[in-house]
Structure formats: structure tokens, C-alpha cells
Amino acid sequence: GQQVKQSSPSLTVQEGGISILNCDYENDMFDYFAWYKKYPDNSPTLLISVRSNVDKREDGRLTVFLNKSGKHFSLHITASQPEDTAVYLCAAGENQGGSAKLIFGEGTKLTVSS
Amino acid sequence: DMKVTQMPRYLIKRMGENVLLECGQDMSHETMYWYRQDPGLGLQLIYISYDVDSNSEGDIPKGYRVSRKKREHFSLILDSAKTNQTSVYFCASSPGTGPSAETLYFGSGTRLTVL
């Protein structure tokens, strides 16, 4: 089964609004959680990540919330802008001596309309 | 310049032919990965390599093998390609140490079509 799941394949948000992207995972050994952004015909790039010892991390307009008991994490983008339009991939993994065998979700296509 | 380089960018092969996808990185990263991306499935891990000759299967290794003889190079081999291996293949590397140990740096991808 899918170990990391993004249940919403797409999301549309008005410019200036808050985009909320969700991700669920199955393996409670996962201790590293990340969000990657991907433009069409480009490679994914890391947006923000968090380890399991915190339940929230902010970086500018981005905030990751981690709910370990619910095996769920989310990405909030405030003041959404048209350039935020992209596919967002969540990823989770277990840190194994520095590396993590990252498992990705299916992706959510975010469209920010002006 | 921190970079993961994949060659070729586009490739068309016939069913049954052998395929070699190459990946290089100039960051001395220990860990390297091969993923494939298909519509609706996101990125699926094929193989992970923790260092030279230290490779481990990912979630979908069947039909693939890998080779890592130098830290900076990681190859993906398809022996006798099948049409269901048509996909976009991404190579990635991660530092393995430090505060960003788990951060993946991706190559630009190889779009493989097997006819």
C-alpha cells in the first residue's frame, strides 16, 4: 500500500489566500518529513523539512505542522501568489545514520488564481 | 557548483533493448537515489546507494539494477526494457551528514520511452 499519501490531487486558491496541503503516512518509525516543490518539466526542490522532535516549523510564508499521533503533516502557505502554482510533493522517511529512505506522496497540484 | 547531472535527457528504446541511465554529482554526497515518476503515483524509489558498492532495493526494484563504482557516479540499468518502464527517471543525492543530511538534490530527469 501507499506509505505516504496525499489525498487531494489538486487544489485551487485565490491569490492572497492560505494554501493548505495535507499528507498522511503509515509508518510510525518515520522521523523526518519534508515538502518538495516541482514545476512542470523541472526537478523537485526542497521547500521545508522538519524532524519528529518538533511539531511546527516556520520559514517565511511556509509553515509545516506535524501531528505524530495522527500520522499527518501539512504545509501552510500564507499570502499565496501565482508563482506558488506548482506540484507539491510530501515525503517522509526514517533517518538511518544520516540518510533517509524518503518515500514520496503522489503530489498535489496547487493553482493560485489571480 | 552543486549539481546532479543526468544523461541523457530524452531516450527512446525498443522493447528488449538494454538501457543505461547515468547520473553524476559533484558534491561528494554519500547517498544517491534513483526514482521514477508516473502520473498519479508521485516519485517511487527504485534503488538507494549509501556509498560505493553499497546498494539497497527501494520499493520497485524489479526489472532494474544499479552500479556505483565511484562515489560521484550512480548508474541505473534496465536489462531488456519493457514498455511499462516508460517513465521519467530522477536521480538524486543527499549529504548524509550535517543539519541537511536528508535533503535530496535532484537531477533534471531522463524521459525514457520504451516502444
mmCIF file with all atom_site columns, N, CA, C and O in Angstrom, chain A residues 25-60:
data_model
loop_
_atom_site.group_PDB
_atom_site.id
_atom_site.type_symbol
_atom_site.label_atom_id
_atom_site.label_alt_id
_atom_site.label_comp_id
_atom_site.label_asym_id
_atom_site.label_entity_id
_atom_site.label_seq_id
_atom_site.pdbx_PDB_ins_code
_atom_site.Cartn_x
_atom_site.Cartn_y
_atom_site.Cartn_z
_atom_site.occupancy
_atom_site.B_iso_or_equiv
_atom_site.pdbx_formal_charge
_atom_site.auth_seq_id
_atom_site.auth_comp_id
_atom_site.auth_asym_id
_atom_site.auth_atom_id
_atom_site.pdbx_PDB_model_num
ATOM 1   N N  . TYR A 1 25 ? 0.797  9.502  6.561   1.00 0.00 ? 25 TYR A N  1
ATOM 2   C CA . TYR A 1 25 ? 1.786  8.435  6.435   1.00 0.00 ? 25 TYR A CA 1
ATOM 3   C C  . TYR A 1 25 ? 1.412  7.263  7.337   1.00 0.00 ? 25 TYR A C  1
ATOM 4   O O  . TYR A 1 25 ? 0.624  7.398  8.265   1.00 0.00 ? 25 TYR A O  1
ATOM 5   N N  . GLU A 1 26 ? 1.986  6.109  7.035   1.00 0.00 ? 26 GLU A N  1
ATOM 6   C CA . GLU A 1 26 ? 1.606  4.894  7.758   1.00 0.00 ? 26 GLU A CA 1
ATOM 7   C C  . GLU A 1 26 ? 2.652  4.425  8.766   1.00 0.00 ? 26 GLU A C  1
ATOM 8   O O  . GLU A 1 26 ? 2.312  3.880  9.808   1.00 0.00 ? 26 GLU A O  1
ATOM 9   N N  . ASN A 1 27 ? 3.912  4.646  8.452   1.00 0.00 ? 27 ASN A N  1
ATOM 10  C CA . ASN A 1 27 ? 4.987  4.064  9.257   1.00 0.00 ? 27 ASN A CA 1
ATOM 11  C C  . ASN A 1 27 ? 5.322  4.957  10.443  1.00 0.00 ? 27 ASN A C  1
ATOM 12  O O  . ASN A 1 27 ? 5.851  6.064  10.265  1.00 0.00 ? 27 ASN A O  1
ATOM 13  N N  . ASP A 1 28 ? 5.050  4.497  11.668  1.00 0.00 ? 28 ASP A N  1
ATOM 14  C CA . ASP A 1 28 ? 5.321  5.368  12.812  1.00 0.00 ? 28 ASP A CA 1
ATOM 15  C C  . ASP A 1 28 ? 6.798  5.403  13.196  1.00 0.00 ? 28 ASP A C  1
ATOM 16  O O  . ASP A 1 28 ? 7.174  6.053  14.183  1.00 0.00 ? 28 ASP A O  1
ATOM 17  N N  . MET A 1 29 ? 7.647  4.750  12.399  1.00 0.00 ? 29 MET A N  1
ATOM 18  C CA . MET A 1 29 ? 9.095  4.903  12.591  1.00 0.00 ? 29 MET A CA 1
ATOM 19  C C  . MET A 1 29 ? 9.631  6.113  11.833  1.00 0.00 ? 29 MET A C  1
ATOM 20  O O  . MET A 1 29 ? 10.781 6.502  12.027  1.00 0.00 ? 29 MET A O  1
ATOM 21  N N  . PHE A 1 30 ? 8.836  6.685  10.955  1.00 0.00 ? 30 PHE A N  1
ATOM 22  C CA . PHE A 1 30 ? 9.287  7.853  10.205  1.00 0.00 ? 30 PHE A CA 1
ATOM 23  C C  . PHE A 1 30 ? 9.596  8.986  11.174  1.00 0.00 ? 30 PHE A C  1
ATOM 24  O O  . PHE A 1 30 ? 8.809  9.279  12.077  1.00 0.00 ? 30 PHE A O  1
ATOM 25  N N  . ASP A 1 31 ? 10.744 9.623  10.977  1.00 0.00 ? 31 ASP A N  1
ATOM 26  C CA . ASP A 1 31 ? 11.117 10.712 11.873  1.00 0.00 ? 31 ASP A CA 1
ATOM 27  C C  . ASP A 1 31 ? 11.596 11.949 11.118  1.00 0.00 ? 31 ASP A C  1
ATOM 28  O O  . ASP A 1 31 ? 12.130 12.889 11.716  1.00 0.00 ? 31 ASP A O  1
ATOM 29  N N  . TYR A 1 32 ? 11.419 11.927 9.813   1.00 0.00 ? 32 TYR A N  1
ATOM 30  C CA . TYR A 1 32 ? 11.835 13.074 9.002   1.00 0.00 ? 32 TYR A CA 1
ATOM 31  C C  . TYR A 1 32 ? 10.736 13.316 7.980   1.00 0.00 ? 32 TYR A C  1
ATOM 32  O O  . TYR A 1 32 ? 10.261 12.381 7.316   1.00 0.00 ? 32 TYR A O  1
ATOM 33  N N  . PHE A 1 33 ? 10.315 14.593 7.842   1.00 0.00 ? 33 PHE A N  1
ATOM 34  C CA . PHE A 1 33 ? 9.173  14.931 6.994   1.00 0.00 ? 33 PHE A CA 1
ATOM 35  C C  . PHE A 1 33 ? 9.529  16.168 6.181   1.00 0.00 ? 33 PHE A C  1
ATOM 36  O O  . PHE A 1 33 ? 10.110 17.121 6.706   1.00 0.00 ? 33 PHE A O  1
ATOM 37  N N  . ALA A 1 34 ? 9.159  16.139 4.894   1.00 0.00 ? 34 ALA A N  1
ATOM 38  C CA . ALA A 1 34 ? 9.593  17.234 4.016   1.00 0.00 ? 34 ALA A CA 1
ATOM 39  C C  . ALA A 1 34 ? 8.540  17.526 2.967   1.00 0.00 ? 34 ALA A C  1
ATOM 40  O O  . ALA A 1 34 ? 7.699  16.676 2.635   1.00 0.00 ? 34 ALA A O  1
ATOM 41  N N  . TRP A 1 35 ? 8.614  18.740 2.455   1.00 0.00 ? 35 TRP A N  1
ATOM 42  C CA . TRP A 1 35 ? 7.798  19.147 1.312   1.00 0.00 ? 35 TRP A CA 1
ATOM 43  C C  . TRP A 1 35 ? 8.730  19.613 0.197   1.00 0.00 ? 35 TRP A C  1
ATOM 44  O O  . TRP A 1 35 ? 9.637  20.417 0.423   1.00 0.00 ? 35 TRP A O  1
ATOM 45  N N  . TYR A 1 36 ? 8.471  19.080 -1.011  1.00 0.00 ? 36 TYR A N  1
ATOM 46  C CA . TYR A 1 36 ? 9.205  19.471 -2.203  1.00 0.00 ? 36 TYR A CA 1
ATOM 47  C C  . TYR A 1 36 ? 8.258  20.136 -3.179  1.00 0.00 ? 36 TYR A C  1
ATOM 48  O O  . TYR A 1 36 ? 7.066  19.829 -3.227  1.00 0.00 ? 36 TYR A O  1
ATOM 49  N N  . LYS A 1 37 ? 8.810  21.044 -3.970  1.00 0.00 ? 37 LYS A N  1
ATOM 50  C CA . LYS A 1 37 ? 8.025  21.762 -4.975  1.00 0.00 ? 37 LYS A CA 1
ATOM 51  C C  . LYS A 1 37 ? 8.544  21.383 -6.347  1.00 0.00 ? 37 LYS A C  1
ATOM 52  O O  . LYS A 1 37 ? 9.762  21.276 -6.544  1.00 0.00 ? 37 LYS A O  1
ATOM 53  N N  . LYS A 1 38 ? 7.632  21.185 -7.286  1.00 0.00 ? 38 LYS A N  1
ATOM 54  C CA . LYS A 1 38 ? 8.046  20.772 -8.629  1.00 0.00 ? 38 LYS A CA 1
ATOM 55  C C  . LYS A 1 38 ? 7.261  21.539 -9.677  1.00 0.00 ? 38 LYS A C  1
ATOM 56  O O  . LYS A 1 38 ? 6.031  21.480 -9.716  1.00 0.00 ? 38 LYS A O  1
ATOM 57  N N  . TYR A 1 39 ? 7.991  22.260 -10.531 1.00 0.00 ? 39 TYR A N  1
ATOM 58  C CA . TYR A 1 39 ? 7.387  22.885 -11.700 1.00 0.00 ? 39 TYR A CA 1
ATOM 59  C C  . TYR A 1 39 ? 7.393  21.868 -12.840 1.00 0.00 ? 39 TYR A C  1
ATOM 60  O O  . TYR A 1 39 ? 8.238  20.961 -12.867 1.00 0.00 ? 39 TYR A O  1
ATOM 61  N N  . PRO A 1 40 ? 6.477  22.016 -13.832 1.00 0.00 ? 40 PRO A N  1
ATOM 62  C CA . PRO A 1 40 ? 6.451  21.097 -14.974 1.00 0.00 ? 40 PRO A CA 1
ATOM 63  C C  . PRO A 1 40 ? 7.804  21.028 -15.670 1.00 0.00 ? 40 PRO A C  1
ATOM 64  O O  . PRO A 1 40 ? 8.472  22.049 -15.850 1.00 0.00 ? 40 PRO A O  1
ATOM 65  N N  . ASP A 1 41 ? 8.227  19.841 -16.021 1.00 0.00 ? 41 ASP A N  1
ATOM 66  C CA . ASP A 1 41 ? 9.484  19.603 -16.723 1.00 0.00 ? 41 ASP A CA 1
ATOM 67  C C  . ASP A 1 41 ? 10.703 20.083 -15.952 1.00 0.00 ? 41 ASP A C  1
ATOM 68  O O  . ASP A 1 41 ? 11.753 20.365 -16.537 1.00 0.00 ? 41 ASP A O  1
ATOM 69  N N  . ASN A 1 42 ? 10.565 20.178 -14.640 1.00 0.00 ? 42 ASN A N  1
ATOM 70  C CA . ASN A 1 42 ? 11.698 20.523 -13.792 1.00 0.00 ? 42 ASN A CA 1
ATOM 71  C C  . ASN A 1 42 ? 11.848 19.484 -12.700 1.00 0.00 ? 42 ASN A C  1
ATOM 72  O O  . ASN A 1 42 ? 10.971 18.643 -12.489 1.00 0.00 ? 42 ASN A O  1
ATOM 73  N N  . SER A 1 43 ? 12.960 19.529 -12.010 1.00 0.00 ? 43 SER A N  1
ATOM 74  C CA . SER A 1 43 ? 13.173 18.571 -10.940 1.00 0.00 ? 43 SER A CA 1
ATOM 75  C C  . SER A 1 43 ? 12.631 19.114 -9.621  1.00 0.00 ? 43 SER A C  1
ATOM 76  O O  . SER A 1 43 ? 12.526 20.326 -9.433  1.00 0.00 ? 43 SER A O  1
ATOM 77  N N  . PRO A 1 44 ? 12.258 18.228 -8.696  1.00 0.00 ? 44 PRO A N  1
ATOM 78  C CA . PRO A 1 44 ? 11.772 18.676 -7.376  1.00 0.00 ? 44 PRO A CA 1
ATOM 79  C C  . PRO A 1 44 ? 12.873 19.378 -6.593  1.00 0.00 ? 44 PRO A C  1
ATOM 80  O O  . PRO A 1 44 ? 14.052 19.010 -6.675  1.00 0.00 ? 44 PRO A O  1
ATOM 81  N N  . THR A 1 45 ? 12.468 20.386 -5.825  1.00 0.00 ? 45 THR A N  1
ATOM 82  C CA . THR A 1 45 ? 13.416 21.068 -4.935  1.00 0.00 ? 45 THR A CA 1
ATOM 83  C C  . THR A 1 45 ? 12.814 21.145 -3.540  1.00 0.00 ? 45 THR A C  1
ATOM 84  O O  . THR A 1 45 ? 11.592 21.306 -3.385  1.00 0.00 ? 45 THR A O  1
ATOM 85  N N  . LEU A 1 46 ? 13.659 21.033 -2.532  1.00 0.00 ? 46 LEU A N  1
ATOM 86  C CA . LEU A 1 46 ? 13.199 21.057 -1.147  1.00 0.00 ? 46 LEU A CA 1
ATOM 87  C C  . LEU A 1 46 ? 12.676 22.444 -0.781  1.00 0.00 ? 46 LEU A C  1
ATOM 88  O O  . LEU A 1 46 ? 13.324 23.457 -1.022  1.00 0.00 ? 46 LEU A O  1
ATOM 89  N N  . LEU A 1 47 ? 11.472 22.441 -0.171  1.00 0.00 ? 47 LEU A N  1
ATOM 90  C CA . LEU A 1 47 ? 10.896 23.690 0.332   1.00 0.00 ? 47 LEU A CA 1
ATOM 91  C C  . LEU A 1 47 ? 11.193 23.850 1.822   1.00 0.00 ? 47 LEU A C  1
ATOM 92  O O  . LEU A 1 47 ? 11.700 24.867 2.269   1.00 0.00 ? 47 LEU A O  1
ATOM 93  N N  . ILE A 1 48 ? 10.823 22.825 2.569   1.00 0.00 ? 48 ILE A N  1
ATOM 94  C CA . ILE A 1 48 ? 10.935 22.908 4.015   1.00 0.00 ? 48 ILE A CA 1
ATOM 95  C C  . ILE A 1 48 ? 10.867 21.495 4.572   1.00 0.00 ? 48 ILE A C  1
ATOM 96  O O  . ILE A 1 48 ? 10.214 20.621 3.991   1.00 0.00 ? 48 ILE A O  1
ATOM 97  N N  . SER A 1 49 ? 11.550 21.268 5.679   1.00 0.00 ? 49 SER A N  1
ATOM 98  C CA . SER A 1 49 ? 11.531 19.943 6.295   1.00 0.00 ? 49 SER A CA 1
ATOM 99  C C  . SER A 1 49 ? 11.484 20.090 7.814   1.00 0.00 ? 49 SER A C  1
ATOM 100 O O  . SER A 1 49 ? 11.791 21.161 8.360   1.00 0.00 ? 49 SER A O  1
ATOM 101 N N  . VAL A 1 50 ? 11.115 18.997 8.475   1.00 0.00 ? 50 VAL A N  1
ATOM 102 C CA . VAL A 1 50 ? 11.029 19.016 9.932   1.00 0.00 ? 50 VAL A CA 1
ATOM 103 C C  . VAL A 1 50 ? 11.341 17.620 10.456  1.00 0.00 ? 50 VAL A C  1
ATOM 104 O O  . VAL A 1 50 ? 11.049 16.617 9.794   1.00 0.00 ? 50 VAL A O  1
ATOM 105 N N  . ARG A 1 51 ? 11.965 17.586 11.614  1.00 0.00 ? 51 ARG A N  1
ATOM 106 C CA . ARG A 1 51 ? 12.207 16.288 12.252  1.00 0.00 ? 51 ARG A CA 1
ATOM 107 C C  . ARG A 1 51 ? 11.142 16.048 13.313  1.00 0.00 ? 51 ARG A C  1
ATOM 108 O O  . ARG A 1 51 ? 10.439 16.972 13.728  1.00 0.00 ? 51 ARG A O  1
ATOM 109 N N  . SER A 1 52 ? 11.048 14.838 13.786  1.00 0.00 ? 52 SER A N  1
ATOM 110 C CA . SER A 1 52 ? 9.915  14.449 14.622  1.00 0.00 ? 52 SER A CA 1
ATOM 111 C C  . SER A 1 52 ? 9.959  15.032 16.031  1.00 0.00 ? 52 SER A C  1
ATOM 112 O O  . SER A 1 52 ? 8.991  14.881 16.779  1.00 0.00 ? 52 SER A O  1
ATOM 113 N N  . ASN A 1 53 ? 11.049 15.688 16.405  1.00 0.00 ? 53 ASN A N  1
ATOM 114 C CA . ASN A 1 53 ? 11.128 16.236 17.749  1.00 0.00 ? 53 ASN A CA 1
ATOM 115 C C  . ASN A 1 53 ? 10.451 17.609 17.869  1.00 0.00 ? 53 ASN A C  1
ATOM 116 O O  . ASN A 1 53 ? 10.429 18.189 18.955  1.00 0.00 ? 53 ASN A O  1
ATOM 117 N N  . VAL A 1 54 ? 9.920  18.116 16.756  1.00 0.00 ? 54 VAL A N  1
ATOM 118 C CA . VAL A 1 54 ? 9.150  19.362 16.792  1.00 0.00 ? 54 VAL A CA 1
ATOM 119 C C  . VAL A 1 54 ? 7.821  19.118 16.114  1.00 0.00 ? 54 VAL A C  1
ATOM 120 O O  . VAL A 1 54 ? 7.680  18.203 15.305  1.00 0.00 ? 54 VAL A O  1
ATOM 121 N N  . ASP A 1 55 ? 6.815  19.938 16.439  1.00 0.00 ? 55 ASP A N  1
ATOM 122 C CA . ASP A 1 55 ? 5.510  19.757 15.795  1.00 0.00 ? 55 ASP A CA 1
ATOM 123 C C  . ASP A 1 55 ? 5.149  20.911 14.868  1.00 0.00 ? 55 ASP A C  1
ATOM 124 O O  . ASP A 1 55 ? 4.076  20.925 14.273  1.00 0.00 ? 55 ASP A O  1
ATOM 125 N N  . LYS A 1 56 ? 6.090  21.858 14.729  1.00 0.00 ? 56 LYS A N  1
ATOM 126 C CA . LYS A 1 56 ? 5.812  23.002 13.859  1.00 0.00 ? 56 LYS A CA 1
ATOM 127 C C  . LYS A 1 56 ? 7.132  23.654 13.471  1.00 0.00 ? 56 LYS A C  1
ATOM 128 O O  . LYS A 1 56 ? 8.057  23.752 14.286  1.00 0.00 ? 56 LYS A O  1
ATOM 129 N N  . ARG A 1 57 ? 7.198  24.088 12.210  1.00 0.00 ? 57 ARG A N  1
ATOM 130 C CA . ARG A 1 57 ? 8.381  24.841 11.779  1.00 0.00 ? 57 ARG A CA 1
ATOM 131 C C  . ARG A 1 57 ? 7.953  25.887 10.768  1.00 0.00 ? 57 ARG A C  1
ATOM 132 O O  . ARG A 1 57 ? 7.205  25.580 9.832   1.00 0.00 ? 57 ARG A O  1
ATOM 133 N N  . GLU A 1 58 ? 8.390  27.118 10.992  1.00 0.00 ? 58 GLU A N  1
ATOM 134 C CA . GLU A 1 58 ? 8.040  28.220 10.100  1.00 0.00 ? 58 GLU A CA 1
ATOM 135 C C  . GLU A 1 58 ? 9.256  28.693 9.327   1.00 0.00 ? 58 GLU A C  1
ATOM 136 O O  . GLU A 1 58 ? 10.367 28.705 9.845   1.00 0.00 ? 58 GLU A O  1
ATOM 137 N N  . ASP A 1 59 ? 9.006  29.097 8.075   1.00 0.00 ? 59 ASP A N  1
ATOM 138 C CA . ASP A 1 59 ? 10.065 29.682 7.252   1.00 0.00 ? 59 ASP A CA 1
ATOM 139 C C  . ASP A 1 59 ? 9.388  30.636 6.290   1.00 0.00 ? 59 ASP A C  1
ATOM 140 O O  . ASP A 1 59 ? 8.878  30.231 5.257   1.00 0.00 ? 59 ASP A O  1
ATOM 141 N N  . GLY A 1 60 ? 9.354  31.901 6.657   1.00 0.00 ? 60 GLY A N  1
ATOM 142 C CA . GLY A 1 60 ? 8.695  32.909 5.819   1.00 0.00 ? 60 GLY A CA 1
ATOM 143 C C  . GLY A 1 60 ? 7.204  32.635 5.700   1.00 0.00 ? 60 GLY A C  1
ATOM 144 O O  . GLY A 1 60 ? 6.503  32.518 6.698   1.00 0.00 ? 60 GLY A O  1
#
